[in-house]
Short mmCIF file of C-alpha atoms in Angstrom, two decimals:
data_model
loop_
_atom_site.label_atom_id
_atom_site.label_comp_id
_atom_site.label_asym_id
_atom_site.label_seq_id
_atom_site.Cartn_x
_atom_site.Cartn_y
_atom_site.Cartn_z
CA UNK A 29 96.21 71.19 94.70
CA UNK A 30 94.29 74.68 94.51
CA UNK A 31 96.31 77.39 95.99
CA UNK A 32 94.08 78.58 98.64
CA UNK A 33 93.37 75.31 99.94
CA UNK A 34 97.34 74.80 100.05
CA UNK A 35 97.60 77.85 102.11
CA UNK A 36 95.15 76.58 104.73
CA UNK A 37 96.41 73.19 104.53
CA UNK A 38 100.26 74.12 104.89
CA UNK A 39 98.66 77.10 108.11
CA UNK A 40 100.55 79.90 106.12
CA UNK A 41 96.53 81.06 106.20
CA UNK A 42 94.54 79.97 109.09
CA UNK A 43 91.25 80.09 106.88
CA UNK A 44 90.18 79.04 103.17
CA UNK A 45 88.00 81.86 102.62
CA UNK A 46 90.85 84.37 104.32
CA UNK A 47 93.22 82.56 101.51
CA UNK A 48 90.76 83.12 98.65
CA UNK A 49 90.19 86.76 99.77
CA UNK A 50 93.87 87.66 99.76
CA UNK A 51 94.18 85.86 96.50
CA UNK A 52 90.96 87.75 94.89
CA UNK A 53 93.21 90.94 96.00
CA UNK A 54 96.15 90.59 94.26
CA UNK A 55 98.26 89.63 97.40
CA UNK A 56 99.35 86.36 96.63
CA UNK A 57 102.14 85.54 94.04
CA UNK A 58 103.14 81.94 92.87
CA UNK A 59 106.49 81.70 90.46
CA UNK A 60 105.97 85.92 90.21
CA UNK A 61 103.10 86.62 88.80
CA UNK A 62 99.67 87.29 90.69
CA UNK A 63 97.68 84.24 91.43
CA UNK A 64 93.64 83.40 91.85
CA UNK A 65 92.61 80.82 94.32
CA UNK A 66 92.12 77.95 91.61
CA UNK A 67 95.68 78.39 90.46
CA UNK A 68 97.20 74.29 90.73
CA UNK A 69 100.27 74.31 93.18
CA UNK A 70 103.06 71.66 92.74
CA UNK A 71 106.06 70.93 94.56
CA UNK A 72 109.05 73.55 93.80
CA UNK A 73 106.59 76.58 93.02
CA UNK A 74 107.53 80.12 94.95
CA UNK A 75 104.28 81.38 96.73
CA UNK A 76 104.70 85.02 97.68
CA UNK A 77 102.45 86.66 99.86
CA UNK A 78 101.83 90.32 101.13
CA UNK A 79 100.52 90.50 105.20
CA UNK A 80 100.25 94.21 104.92
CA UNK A 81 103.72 95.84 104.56
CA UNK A 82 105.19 92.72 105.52
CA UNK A 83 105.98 90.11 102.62
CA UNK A 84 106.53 86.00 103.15
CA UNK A 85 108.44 84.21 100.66
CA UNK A 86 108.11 80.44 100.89
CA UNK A 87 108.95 77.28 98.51
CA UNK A 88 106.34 74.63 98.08
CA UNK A 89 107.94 71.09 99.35
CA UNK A 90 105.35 69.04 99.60
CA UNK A 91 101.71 68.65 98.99
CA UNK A 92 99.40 66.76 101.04
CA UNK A 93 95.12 66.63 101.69
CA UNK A 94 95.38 67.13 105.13
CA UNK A 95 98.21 67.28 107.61
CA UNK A 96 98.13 67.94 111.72
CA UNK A 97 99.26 71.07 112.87
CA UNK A 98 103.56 69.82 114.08
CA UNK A 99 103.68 68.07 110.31
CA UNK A 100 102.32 71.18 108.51
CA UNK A 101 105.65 73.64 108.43
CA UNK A 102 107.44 70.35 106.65
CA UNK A 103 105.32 71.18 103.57
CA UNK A 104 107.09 74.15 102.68
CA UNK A 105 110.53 76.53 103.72
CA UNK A 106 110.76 80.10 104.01
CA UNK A 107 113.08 81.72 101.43
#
């Protein structure tokens, strides 16, 4: 699955275009090393991202099309 679509999916980014905008700026990391939006996420992959001065570290544990909005913090864990 693309990354930004992930990040909407999973509600780590409320919007797809917000997602591909952070990800056009450098601010999102997957396994260490800067990411674009069409970068394929699979299950086990670190996704780092940078709110500002705050950072979120979370593990990939699932990947799904779409999920409702209780099932969507089972797809990944903060680390």
């Amino acid at each position: 699955m693309r990354l930004d679509k992930f990040l909407k999916v999973s509600r780590l980014i409320k919007r797809r275009t917000v997602a591909n905008e952070a990800c056009d700026a450098g601010r999102v990391m997957v396994n260490g090393k800067a990411a674009k939006a069409s970068v394929q996420v699979k299950t086990g992959d670190t996704i780092e991202i940078q709110f500002g001065t705050k950072a979120v570290k979370v593990e990939v544990l699932d990947i799904q099309d779409t999920t409702k909005k209780e099932e969507a913090k089972d797809l990944f864990r903060y680390v």
